[in-house]
XYZ file of C-alpha atoms in Angstrom:
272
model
C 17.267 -3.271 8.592
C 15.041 -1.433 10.792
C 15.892 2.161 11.735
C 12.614 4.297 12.463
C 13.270 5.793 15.684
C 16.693 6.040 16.002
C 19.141 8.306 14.558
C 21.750 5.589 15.708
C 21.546 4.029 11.799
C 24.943 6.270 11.198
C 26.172 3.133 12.961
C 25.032 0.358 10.273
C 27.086 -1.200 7.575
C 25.251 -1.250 4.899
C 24.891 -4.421 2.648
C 25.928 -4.667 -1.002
C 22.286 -5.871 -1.396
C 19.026 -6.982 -0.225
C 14.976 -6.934 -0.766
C 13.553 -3.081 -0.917
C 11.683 -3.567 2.451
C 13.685 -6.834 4.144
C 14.335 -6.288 7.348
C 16.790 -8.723 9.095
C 16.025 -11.876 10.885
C 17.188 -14.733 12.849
C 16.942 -17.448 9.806
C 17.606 -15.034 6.808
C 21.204 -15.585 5.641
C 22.336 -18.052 8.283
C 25.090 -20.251 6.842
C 24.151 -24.078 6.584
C 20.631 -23.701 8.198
C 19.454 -25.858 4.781
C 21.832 -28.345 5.169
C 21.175 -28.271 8.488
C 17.890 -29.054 8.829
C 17.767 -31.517 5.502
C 19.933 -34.115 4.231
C 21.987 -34.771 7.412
C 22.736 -38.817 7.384
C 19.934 -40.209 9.740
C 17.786 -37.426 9.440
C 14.959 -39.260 8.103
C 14.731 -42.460 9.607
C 12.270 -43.543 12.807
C 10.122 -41.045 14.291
C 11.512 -38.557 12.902
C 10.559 -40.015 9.162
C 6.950 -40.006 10.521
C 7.167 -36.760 11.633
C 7.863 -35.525 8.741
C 5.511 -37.111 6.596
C 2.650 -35.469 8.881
C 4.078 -32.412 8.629
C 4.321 -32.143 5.275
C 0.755 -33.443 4.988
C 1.555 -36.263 2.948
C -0.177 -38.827 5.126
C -1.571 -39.159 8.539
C -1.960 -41.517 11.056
C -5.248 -42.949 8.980
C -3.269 -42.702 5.932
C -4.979 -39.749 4.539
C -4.104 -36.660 4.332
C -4.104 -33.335 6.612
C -7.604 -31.286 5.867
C -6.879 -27.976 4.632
C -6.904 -24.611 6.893
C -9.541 -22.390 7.321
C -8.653 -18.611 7.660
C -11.377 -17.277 9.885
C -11.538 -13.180 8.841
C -11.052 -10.828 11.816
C -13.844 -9.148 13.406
C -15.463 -6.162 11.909
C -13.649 -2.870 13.656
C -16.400 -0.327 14.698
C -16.231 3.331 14.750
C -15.348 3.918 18.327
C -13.657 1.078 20.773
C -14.493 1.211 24.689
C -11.627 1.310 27.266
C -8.239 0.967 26.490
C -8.539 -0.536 23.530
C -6.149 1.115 20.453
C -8.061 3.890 19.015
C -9.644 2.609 15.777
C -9.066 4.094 12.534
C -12.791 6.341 12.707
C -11.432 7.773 15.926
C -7.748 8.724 14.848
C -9.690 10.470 11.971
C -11.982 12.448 14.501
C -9.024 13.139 16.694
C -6.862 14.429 13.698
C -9.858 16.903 12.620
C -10.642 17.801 15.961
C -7.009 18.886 16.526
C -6.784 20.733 13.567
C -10.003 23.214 14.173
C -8.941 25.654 16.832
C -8.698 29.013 14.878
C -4.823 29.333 15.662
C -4.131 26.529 12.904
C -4.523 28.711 10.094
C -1.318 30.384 10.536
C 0.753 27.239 11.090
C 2.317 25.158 8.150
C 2.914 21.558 7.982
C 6.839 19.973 6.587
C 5.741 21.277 2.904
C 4.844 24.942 3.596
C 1.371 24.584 3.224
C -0.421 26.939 5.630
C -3.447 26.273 8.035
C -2.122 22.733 8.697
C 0.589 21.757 10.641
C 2.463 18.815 10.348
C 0.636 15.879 11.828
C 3.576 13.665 13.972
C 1.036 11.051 15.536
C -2.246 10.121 17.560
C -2.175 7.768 20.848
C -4.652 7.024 23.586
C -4.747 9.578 26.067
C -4.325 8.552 29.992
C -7.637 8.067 31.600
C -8.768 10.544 34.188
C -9.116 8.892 37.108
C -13.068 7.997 37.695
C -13.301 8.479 33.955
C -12.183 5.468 32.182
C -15.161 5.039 30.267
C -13.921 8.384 28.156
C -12.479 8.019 25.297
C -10.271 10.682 24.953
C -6.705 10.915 22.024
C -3.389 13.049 22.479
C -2.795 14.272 19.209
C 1.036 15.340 18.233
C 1.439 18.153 15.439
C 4.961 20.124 14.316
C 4.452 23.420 13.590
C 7.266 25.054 10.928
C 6.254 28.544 10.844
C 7.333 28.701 14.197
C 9.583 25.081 14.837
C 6.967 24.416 17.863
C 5.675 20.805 18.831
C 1.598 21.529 19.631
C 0.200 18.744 21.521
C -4.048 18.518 21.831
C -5.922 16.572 23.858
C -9.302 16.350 22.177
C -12.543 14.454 24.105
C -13.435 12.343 21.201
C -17.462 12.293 22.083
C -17.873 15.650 23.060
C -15.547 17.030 20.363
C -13.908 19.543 22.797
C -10.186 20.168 22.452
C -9.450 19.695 26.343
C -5.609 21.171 26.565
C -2.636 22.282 23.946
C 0.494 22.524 25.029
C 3.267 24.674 22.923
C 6.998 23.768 23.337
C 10.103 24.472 21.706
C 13.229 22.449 21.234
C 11.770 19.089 21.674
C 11.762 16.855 18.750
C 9.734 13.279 18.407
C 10.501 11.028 16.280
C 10.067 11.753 12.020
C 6.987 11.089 10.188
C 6.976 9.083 6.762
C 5.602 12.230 5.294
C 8.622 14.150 6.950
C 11.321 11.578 5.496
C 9.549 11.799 2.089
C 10.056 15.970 2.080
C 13.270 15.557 2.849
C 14.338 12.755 0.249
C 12.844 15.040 -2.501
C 14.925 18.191 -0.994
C 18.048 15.889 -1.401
C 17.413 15.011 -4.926
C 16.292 18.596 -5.962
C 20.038 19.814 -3.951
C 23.253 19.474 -6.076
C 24.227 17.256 -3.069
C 21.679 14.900 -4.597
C 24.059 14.483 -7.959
C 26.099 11.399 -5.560
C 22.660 10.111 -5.003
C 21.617 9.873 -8.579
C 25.179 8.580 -10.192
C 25.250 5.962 -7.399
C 21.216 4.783 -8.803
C 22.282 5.393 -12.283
C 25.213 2.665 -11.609
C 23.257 0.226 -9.457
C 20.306 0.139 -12.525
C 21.400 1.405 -15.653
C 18.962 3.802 -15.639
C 17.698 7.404 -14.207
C 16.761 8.486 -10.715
C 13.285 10.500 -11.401
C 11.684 10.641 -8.178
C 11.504 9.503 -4.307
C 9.423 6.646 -5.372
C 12.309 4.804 -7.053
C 13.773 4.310 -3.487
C 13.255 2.855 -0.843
C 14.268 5.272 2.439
C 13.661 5.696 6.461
C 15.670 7.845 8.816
C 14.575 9.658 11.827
C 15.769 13.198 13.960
C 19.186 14.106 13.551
C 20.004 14.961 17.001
C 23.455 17.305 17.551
C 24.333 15.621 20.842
C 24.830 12.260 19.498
C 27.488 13.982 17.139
C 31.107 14.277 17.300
C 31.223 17.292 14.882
C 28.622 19.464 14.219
C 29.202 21.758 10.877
C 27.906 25.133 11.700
C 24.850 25.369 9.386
C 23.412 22.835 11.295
C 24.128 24.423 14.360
C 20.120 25.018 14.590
C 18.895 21.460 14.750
C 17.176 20.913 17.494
C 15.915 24.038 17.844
C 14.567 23.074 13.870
C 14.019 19.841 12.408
C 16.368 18.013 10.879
C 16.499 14.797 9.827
C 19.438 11.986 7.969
C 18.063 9.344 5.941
C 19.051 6.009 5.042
C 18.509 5.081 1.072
C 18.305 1.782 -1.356
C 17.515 1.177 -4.900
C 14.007 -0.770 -4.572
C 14.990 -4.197 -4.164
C 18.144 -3.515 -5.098
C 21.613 -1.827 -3.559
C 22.216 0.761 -0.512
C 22.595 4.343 -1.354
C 24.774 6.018 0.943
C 22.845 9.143 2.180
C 24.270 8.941 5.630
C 26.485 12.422 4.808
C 23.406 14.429 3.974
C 21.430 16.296 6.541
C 18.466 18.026 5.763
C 17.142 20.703 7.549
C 13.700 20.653 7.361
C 13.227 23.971 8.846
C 15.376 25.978 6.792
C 14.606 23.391 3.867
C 18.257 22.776 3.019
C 21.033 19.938 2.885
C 24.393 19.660 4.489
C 27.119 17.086 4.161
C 28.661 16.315 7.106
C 32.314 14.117 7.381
């Protein structure tokens, strides 16, 4: 089941049960596939019976068998890559800290509170200028909760110079894993959350503690996508707000469709 970037999973029927991170495929749960592809009469006679033999590595044409694979490891990444290539793990680093230095940070907080760092939403390759492809320069995404604003830097990753921020209101990417996280923990710590335990208690036999008995994902809950909006969450848009999908780990679906949090205001409403 995949639902990052979508806020459409209020549309999914959740499963009695399945693996803590499956995701659905083609081949998984396909009636008769097995019997399908073994045991049908005539299945392993002729070329087909060869076939099989040499893929299975039992025998090959000279009668002995397949040598084994070699797993060649991938190439060393450096610290900085040329072009258009991804940004490599040294330079999202760079980018993040270079984002994060102006001296208008310090009053901005991130999704727990914490002041002097906003909330860090993502990093991507910045367009070239044109003439300039040889720079390497990032756009760096950050929320900002002491004032719901999305801040996005463009930093010049070899001269270290933050090149442009732009401030806007109302506009809301997609969650961040550390944004689903807050807002799992705000859910158990609400009395809404007592549904959420009961329903682990009865799946396991035992006690919810923390967010990392679950598995969860979820993304922006967006107002226009609803039917009925209850008033308290009126705001979203203007703030963040999020709805989560839940599971025991490896185990059964929670239902945590009905809970909103508002990760602005740092509450939960139940909605239908």
């Amino acid at each position: 089941m995949a639902v990052t970037g979508t806020a459409a999973a209020v549309a999914i029927t959740l499963p009695g049960a399945a693996g803590a991170e499956d995701l659905p495929s083609a081949a998984a749960g396909t009636p008769g596939a097995a019997s399908t592809a073994a045991g049908a009469p005539g299945a392993a006679t002729g070329a087909g019976a060869q076939g099989a033999a040499g893929a299975d590595g039992a025998a090959g044409a000279d009668g002995r068998g397949a040598p084994p694979a070699t797993v060649v490891p991938a190439a060393a990444e450096g610290d900085r890559g040329t072009g258009t290539d991804p940004l490599t793990d040294a330079e999202l680093a760079r980018a993040r800290d270079l984002a994060l230095a102006p001296g208008d940070t310090a009053a901005r907080q991130d999704v727990d509170g914490d002041r002097g760092r906003p909330q860090h939403l993502g990093t991507e390759l910045a367009d070239p200028v044109p003439g300039q492809e040889g720079r390497r320069r990032a756009q760096v995404r950050l929320y900002d909760y002491a004032r719901d604003e999305l801040v996005t830097r463009t930093v010049d990753l070899a001269t270290g110079k933050v090149e442009t921020t732009g401030v806007r209101r109302g506009v809301q990417p997609s969650a961040h894993p550390e944004e689903l996280r807050a807002a799992m923990e705000l859910i158990l710590a609400s009395p809404l959350g007592k549904g959420v335990k009961e329903d682990y208690r009865d799946a396991t036999g035992t006690e919810l503690k923390g967010v990392d008995q679950l598995w969860f994902n979820g993304d922006v809950y967006r107002t226009y996508r609803e039917k009925n909006v209850p008033e308290a969450l009126s705001r979203c848009g203007e703030h963040r707000c999020v709805r989560l999908v839940a599971k025991v780990r490896n185990g059964a679906w929670i239902d945590t469709r009905n809970l909103i949090v508002d990760l602005s205001a740092r509450n939960v409403v139940r909605v239908g």
